[in-house]
Amino acid sequence: MKHMGVRSMGVTFKIIFLGLLLLLPGPCVCSCGETGPGETRQVVLLNSYHKGFLWSDEIARGIKDTLSGSDIELHIEYMDTKRIYGDGYLDRLTDLLKLKYQDRPYAAVITSDNNAFDFFKERGKDIWGQVPLVFCGVNFISSKELEGLTNATGVDEQIDLPGNFDLITKIHPDSRRILVVTDNTTTGKRIQKQVEILCHPPKPQWPEIQLVYDVTATELIHLLEGLKSGDIVLFTLFFRDRSGRFFEYDQAARMVASHSPVPVYGTWDFSLGLGIVGGYLTEGYEHGAAAARKVRQILAGKAPDDIPVQYGTKAGLKYDFRQLDRHAIAVPSGLEGELLYRPDSFYRRHKKMIFGMASLFVLLVMAFLGVTYGLVVSRRAEREILEREKKYRSLFEASRDGIILTDLDGRFLDCNPAVLDIFGVASKDQLLGRSFLDFSSTYQPDQVLSLAQFYDIIRKLQDGGVANFEWRLQRPDGELLYVSVSSLCMTLGHKTVVQSTARDITEYKRAQQIMVQTEKMMSVGGLAAGMAHEINNPLSGIIQNTDLLTKRLARIHTPANLEAAEEAGIPMEDIRAFMEKRQILSILDTISESGIRISRIVKNMLGFARKSEDLMATHHMAAIVDKTLELAATDFNLKQQYDFKKIRIIKDYEDHLPPVPCEENKIQQVLLNILANSAQAMQAAGVKQPEILIRITTDPDAEMLSIRIKDNGPGMDEKVRKRVFEPFFTTKPVGEGTGLGLSVSYFIITENHRGEMAVESFSGAGACFIIRLPLKASQVREAREYALPC
């Protein structure tokens, strides 16, 4: 490696350095050992170069800003190795730093750039002892350089060479050669090595890459002036030429840019503004800040070896507008970066004059407008108010949600038409001045809201909150609705009011109840099926054993029976006579018949409780009705002394009824609902001789089968008759009915089977439910397809 050096000056040089030491400010003297809580920690920044070198200054600025605070004191040393270097110089610099820093406690040392890093590795422990090291500005650091280095971490400085090669190739697609200008300093050698690594083997997407480094300034200028179209220069650094001549960063950049007839790009941000076009430029400030953040981690107690080395910092894409314009360069889409040095506009150049003239003109205009200002503003304000009121009123009136304005006492001030529908009133006059509590005092269903609790909600709104609650509203006609309410305070003019948005959620609540009831009925169906299955097993044993007992007691000529009677000493004729006298055989027949009847009932229950697969088939309606009556006969309520078997059933079936396409289980469900409602109504009314007439007929012209189920119960008035098929409508006491049976039945007949269902009734004259079902399967299929979207 070739380095520039200085002659050994012997004792004279030592005396000069020692004299300078007495003149330079040294670090604060601290007591030996660790610093105590709240004491200032000392940190040293060892800079490879000199003060005034922009890269070094930017690193120092980033470190200062990041470490700023009363608990850290930063000492900065400049090695000045751009201008002077060599072993003799470094020996004397070591002696100087030992005198300044040895035997004093330092929390960390930061080295900036390669020379300071190498210096610390070789001599740092002799000067500062086992102090933690944080390096930065080391170009393209390798793992070999970090071998054996302990108690250290840092930030690797990497200029974006491949990014700049790509950038030049995209901006100048016709370029044939890129000349990379650098020098033979420590940093320059690392750049040379990195370029060689990137270009071996050559990359087909890049033009020819040529390194320029071991030259004098004169040779470099001559080379640059001979460049032609198709050549591009990438300037990295040029601090010392082959003759040992030193150049400041700005001198080198200006020299290269001014003597190059082709565009010059750069790699460090300190070259921007000195003649380069731009490029992906590494920033010294962020580099120093990244190193300082690692120092912060060490001061917080983290071991340096546990802090990973950061490889590179982000390079920003920047351009010099003047150089883009000079070389007529158009930046392609997608490569736009920060554009600097754009010439001032005409306005900025003549800002004072323009501002003065504009001010005078504005004063004149204001004087003229002042005469009519009041009138114009007042008319405009009036129009705006009218327009806003019109827009608000339009939205207010058209909203499908109820919007209510009340005072802080909850009294109605205004509302939109949707509120009238919710409350069931004809005009606002029926609401204005009244309170929510006048319609219902029930909030959060089944929980009564006291007057005090109502005003607690009002106070919450005054504190800026939002009140959300559900309210059960009782309309003037007695109907109950569930309403969701959201309220907040607002100011209209100078008055504070409460705005509430109300939405009818009755159908939503009903859907919830339907889901709960459906789930419950599914559970009941499962339990019923399970019970029926469990009954079947012992029932089969009863029937089989009863049949066996009858055979062994009644058949007097069976050899086995004769043999057993002879062994017992009792003739079979006597046994038979005894059984006839005691009616035992009749009892056994009764047991067998009852068992068979129970088995048939269980079979019907299993068929009814089994999950429907929605399979449509043809069935004889008379058979379905008979099965349903057998199931209904099991309906019994001990508490109310109610027994379906006490009801007289009259069947009137037309001869030769045709089969009907239907779902048997669902039709059974409808019939059971009607029969149960009729039976319970007659029992509740105390009908002495209850009876139900079931008539099945056909209507050939309409191709329909008709089922009429008429009872001699109390009947229903017209108001009840109109609502009997509505969901959740019931006339039974609370807890004795869900109000879903007939509404579900109506849905099964009209939607699933495309049939018709109605009721005829008058108060005191019984009720007659009429079911009409299509006789053709095609009609039912059309109905099922029609019902699918629902």
mmCIF file with all atom_site columns, C-alpha atoms in Angstrom, residues 273-367:
data_model
loop_
_atom_site.group_PDB
_atom_site.id
_atom_site.type_symbol
_atom_site.label_atom_id
_atom_site.label_alt_id
_atom_site.label_comp_id
_atom_site.label_asym_id
_atom_site.label_entity_id
_atom_site.label_seq_id
_atom_site.pdbx_PDB_ins_code
_atom_site.Cartn_x
_atom_site.Cartn_y
_atom_site.Cartn_z
_atom_site.occupancy
_atom_site.B_iso_or_equiv
_atom_site.pdbx_formal_charge
_atom_site.auth_seq_id
_atom_site.auth_comp_id
_atom_site.auth_asym_id
_atom_site.auth_atom_id
_atom_site.pdbx_PDB_model_num
ATOM 1  C CA . GLY A 1 273 ? -23.841 21.938 -5.738  1.00 0.00 ? 273 GLY A CA 1
ATOM 2  C CA . LEU A 1 274 ? -20.224 21.775 -6.907  1.00 0.00 ? 274 LEU A CA 1
ATOM 3  C CA . GLY A 1 275 ? -20.926 20.741 -10.503 1.00 0.00 ? 275 GLY A CA 1
ATOM 4  C CA . ILE A 1 276 ? -22.188 17.145 -10.303 1.00 0.00 ? 276 ILE A CA 1
ATOM 5  C CA . VAL A 1 277 ? -25.576 16.216 -11.789 1.00 0.00 ? 277 VAL A CA 1
ATOM 6  C CA . GLY A 1 278 ? -26.592 14.211 -8.722  1.00 0.00 ? 278 GLY A CA 1
ATOM 7  C CA . GLY A 1 279 ? -27.055 10.531 -7.852  1.00 0.00 ? 279 GLY A CA 1
ATOM 8  C CA . TYR A 1 280 ? -27.708 8.265  -4.881  1.00 0.00 ? 280 TYR A CA 1
ATOM 9  C CA . LEU A 1 281 ? -25.786 10.345 -2.327  1.00 0.00 ? 281 LEU A CA 1
ATOM 10 C CA . THR A 1 282 ? -24.686 9.084  1.096   1.00 0.00 ? 282 THR A CA 1
ATOM 11 C CA . GLU A 1 283 ? -25.393 11.634 3.842   1.00 0.00 ? 283 GLU A CA 1
ATOM 12 C CA . GLY A 1 284 ? -22.887 12.290 6.640   1.00 0.00 ? 284 GLY A CA 1
ATOM 13 C CA . TYR A 1 285 ? -25.477 13.590 9.110   1.00 0.00 ? 285 TYR A CA 1
ATOM 14 C CA . GLU A 1 286 ? -27.539 10.361 9.219   1.00 0.00 ? 286 GLU A CA 1
ATOM 15 C CA . HIS A 1 287 ? -24.304 8.347  9.355   1.00 0.00 ? 287 HIS A CA 1
ATOM 16 C CA . GLY A 1 288 ? -23.212 10.189 12.500  1.00 0.00 ? 288 GLY A CA 1
ATOM 17 C CA . ALA A 1 289 ? -26.704 10.016 14.026  1.00 0.00 ? 289 ALA A CA 1
ATOM 18 C CA . ALA A 1 290 ? -26.797 6.209  13.529  1.00 0.00 ? 290 ALA A CA 1
ATOM 19 C CA . ALA A 1 291 ? -23.444 5.872  15.363  1.00 0.00 ? 291 ALA A CA 1
ATOM 20 C CA . ALA A 1 292 ? -24.629 8.147  18.187  1.00 0.00 ? 292 ALA A CA 1
ATOM 21 C CA . ARG A 1 293 ? -27.775 6.037  18.667  1.00 0.00 ? 293 ARG A CA 1
ATOM 22 C CA . LYS A 1 294 ? -25.536 3.030  19.318  1.00 0.00 ? 294 LYS A CA 1
ATOM 23 C CA . VAL A 1 295 ? -23.601 5.087  21.901  1.00 0.00 ? 295 VAL A CA 1
ATOM 24 C CA . ARG A 1 296 ? -26.928 5.818  23.588  1.00 0.00 ? 296 ARG A CA 1
ATOM 25 C CA . GLN A 1 297 ? -27.566 2.071  23.809  1.00 0.00 ? 297 GLN A CA 1
ATOM 26 C CA . ILE A 1 298 ? -24.143 1.486  25.388  1.00 0.00 ? 298 ILE A CA 1
ATOM 27 C CA . LEU A 1 299 ? -24.707 4.283  27.920  1.00 0.00 ? 299 LEU A CA 1
ATOM 28 C CA . ALA A 1 300 ? -28.051 2.634  28.762  1.00 0.00 ? 300 ALA A CA 1
ATOM 29 C CA . GLY A 1 301 ? -26.152 -0.505 29.811  1.00 0.00 ? 301 GLY A CA 1
ATOM 30 C CA . LYS A 1 302 ? -26.148 -2.681 26.695  1.00 0.00 ? 302 LYS A CA 1
ATOM 31 C CA . ALA A 1 303 ? -22.881 -4.446 25.836  1.00 0.00 ? 303 ALA A CA 1
ATOM 32 C CA . PRO A 1 304 ? -21.337 -3.234 22.520  1.00 0.00 ? 304 PRO A CA 1
ATOM 33 C CA . ASP A 1 305 ? -20.836 -6.820 21.311  1.00 0.00 ? 305 ASP A CA 1
ATOM 34 C CA . ASP A 1 306 ? -24.608 -7.354 21.673  1.00 0.00 ? 306 ASP A CA 1
ATOM 35 C CA . ILE A 1 307 ? -25.366 -4.407 19.380  1.00 0.00 ? 307 ILE A CA 1
ATOM 36 C CA . PRO A 1 308 ? -25.226 -5.548 15.718  1.00 0.00 ? 308 PRO A CA 1
ATOM 37 C CA . VAL A 1 309 ? -23.132 -3.647 13.193  1.00 0.00 ? 309 VAL A CA 1
ATOM 38 C CA . GLN A 1 310 ? -25.281 -1.580 10.839  1.00 0.00 ? 310 GLN A CA 1
ATOM 39 C CA . TYR A 1 311 ? -24.269 -2.040 7.214   1.00 0.00 ? 311 TYR A CA 1
ATOM 40 C CA . GLY A 1 312 ? -24.924 1.173  5.368   1.00 0.00 ? 312 GLY A CA 1
ATOM 41 C CA . THR A 1 313 ? -27.395 4.031  5.757   1.00 0.00 ? 313 THR A CA 1
ATOM 42 C CA . LYS A 1 314 ? -30.003 5.163  3.287   1.00 0.00 ? 314 LYS A CA 1
ATOM 43 C CA . ALA A 1 315 ? -28.652 7.109  0.297   1.00 0.00 ? 315 ALA A CA 1
ATOM 44 C CA . GLY A 1 316 ? -31.009 9.816  -0.952  1.00 0.00 ? 316 GLY A CA 1
ATOM 45 C CA . LEU A 1 317 ? -31.591 10.424 -4.670  1.00 0.00 ? 317 LEU A CA 1
ATOM 46 C CA . LYS A 1 318 ? -30.860 14.095 -5.378  1.00 0.00 ? 318 LYS A CA 1
ATOM 47 C CA . TYR A 1 319 ? -30.275 16.268 -8.470  1.00 0.00 ? 319 TYR A CA 1
ATOM 48 C CA . ASP A 1 320 ? -28.778 19.698 -9.197  1.00 0.00 ? 320 ASP A CA 1
ATOM 49 C CA . PHE A 1 321 ? -31.343 21.461 -11.402 1.00 0.00 ? 321 PHE A CA 1
ATOM 50 C CA . ARG A 1 322 ? -28.620 23.627 -12.971 1.00 0.00 ? 322 ARG A CA 1
ATOM 51 C CA . GLN A 1 323 ? -26.613 20.622 -14.152 1.00 0.00 ? 323 GLN A CA 1
ATOM 52 C CA . LEU A 1 324 ? -29.706 18.836 -15.524 1.00 0.00 ? 324 LEU A CA 1
ATOM 53 C CA . ASP A 1 325 ? -30.435 21.958 -17.519 1.00 0.00 ? 325 ASP A CA 1
ATOM 54 C CA . ARG A 1 326 ? -26.766 22.387 -18.606 1.00 0.00 ? 326 ARG A CA 1
ATOM 55 C CA . HIS A 1 327 ? -26.574 18.853 -20.023 1.00 0.00 ? 327 HIS A CA 1
ATOM 56 C CA . ALA A 1 328 ? -30.235 18.791 -21.256 1.00 0.00 ? 328 ALA A CA 1
ATOM 57 C CA . ILE A 1 329 ? -30.965 15.714 -19.132 1.00 0.00 ? 329 ILE A CA 1
ATOM 58 C CA . ALA A 1 330 ? -34.562 14.495 -18.805 1.00 0.00 ? 330 ALA A CA 1
ATOM 59 C CA . VAL A 1 331 ? -35.053 12.279 -15.745 1.00 0.00 ? 331 VAL A CA 1
ATOM 60 C CA . PRO A 1 332 ? -37.219 9.245  -16.627 1.00 0.00 ? 332 PRO A CA 1
ATOM 61 C CA . SER A 1 333 ? -40.434 8.545  -14.745 1.00 0.00 ? 333 SER A CA 1
ATOM 62 C CA . GLY A 1 334 ? -39.817 6.593  -11.562 1.00 0.00 ? 334 GLY A CA 1
ATOM 63 C CA . LEU A 1 335 ? -36.340 8.093  -10.989 1.00 0.00 ? 335 LEU A CA 1
ATOM 64 C CA . GLU A 1 336 ? -37.503 11.475 -9.698  1.00 0.00 ? 336 GLU A CA 1
ATOM 65 C CA . GLY A 1 337 ? -35.588 12.606 -6.615  1.00 0.00 ? 337 GLY A CA 1
ATOM 66 C CA . GLU A 1 338 ? -35.060 15.756 -4.560  1.00 0.00 ? 338 GLU A CA 1
ATOM 67 C CA . LEU A 1 339 ? -34.434 18.629 -6.949  1.00 0.00 ? 339 LEU A CA 1
ATOM 68 C CA . LEU A 1 340 ? -32.118 21.363 -5.620  1.00 0.00 ? 340 LEU A CA 1
ATOM 69 C CA . TYR A 1 341 ? -30.771 24.699 -6.889  1.00 0.00 ? 341 TYR A CA 1
ATOM 70 C CA . ARG A 1 342 ? -33.818 25.480 -9.009  1.00 0.00 ? 342 ARG A CA 1
ATOM 71 C CA . PRO A 1 343 ? -33.539 29.155 -10.113 1.00 0.00 ? 343 PRO A CA 1
ATOM 72 C CA . ASP A 1 344 ? -35.792 31.595 -8.354  1.00 0.00 ? 344 ASP A CA 1
ATOM 73 C CA . SER A 1 345 ? -38.988 32.539 -10.142 1.00 0.00 ? 345 SER A CA 1
ATOM 74 C CA . PHE A 1 346 ? -39.719 36.042 -11.312 1.00 0.00 ? 346 PHE A CA 1
ATOM 75 C CA . TYR A 1 347 ? -41.785 36.536 -8.190  1.00 0.00 ? 347 TYR A CA 1
ATOM 76 C CA . ARG A 1 348 ? -38.949 35.582 -5.849  1.00 0.00 ? 348 ARG A CA 1
ATOM 77 C CA . ARG A 1 349 ? -36.454 37.790 -7.685  1.00 0.00 ? 349 ARG A CA 1
ATOM 78 C CA . HIS A 1 350 ? -38.763 40.828 -7.574  1.00 0.00 ? 350 HIS A CA 1
ATOM 79 C CA . LYS A 1 351 ? -40.642 39.923 -4.435  1.00 0.00 ? 351 LYS A CA 1
ATOM 80 C CA . LYS A 1 352 ? -40.337 43.298 -2.716  1.00 0.00 ? 352 LYS A CA 1
ATOM 81 C CA . MET A 1 353 ? -41.447 45.307 -5.720  1.00 0.00 ? 353 MET A CA 1
ATOM 82 C CA . ILE A 1 354 ? -44.362 42.966 -6.451  1.00 0.00 ? 354 ILE A CA 1
ATOM 83 C CA . PHE A 1 355 ? -45.408 42.942 -2.828  1.00 0.00 ? 355 PHE A CA 1
ATOM 84 C CA . GLY A 1 356 ? -45.368 46.730 -2.655  1.00 0.00 ? 356 GLY A CA 1
ATOM 85 C CA . MET A 1 357 ? -47.435 47.142 -5.792  1.00 0.00 ? 357 MET A CA 1
ATOM 86 C CA . ALA A 1 358 ? -49.820 44.421 -4.762  1.00 0.00 ? 358 ALA A CA 1
ATOM 87 C CA . SER A 1 359 ? -50.257 46.023 -1.350  1.00 0.00 ? 359 SER A CA 1
ATOM 88 C CA . LEU A 1 360 ? -51.112 49.352 -2.909  1.00 0.00 ? 360 LEU A CA 1
ATOM 89 C CA . PHE A 1 361 ? -53.555 47.735 -5.287  1.00 0.00 ? 361 PHE A CA 1
ATOM 90 C CA . VAL A 1 362 ? -55.170 45.763 -2.462  1.00 0.00 ? 362 VAL A CA 1
ATOM 91 C CA . LEU A 1 363 ? -55.603 48.933 -0.406  1.00 0.00 ? 363 LEU A CA 1
ATOM 92 C CA . LEU A 1 364 ? -57.328 50.621 -3.333  1.00 0.00 ? 364 LEU A CA 1
ATOM 93 C CA . VAL A 1 365 ? -59.572 47.627 -3.941  1.00 0.00 ? 365 VAL A CA 1
ATOM 94 C CA . MET A 1 366 ? -60.391 47.348 -0.248  1.00 0.00 ? 366 MET A CA 1
ATOM 95 C CA . ALA A 1 367 ? -61.315 51.014 -0.153  1.00 0.00 ? 367 ALA A CA 1
#
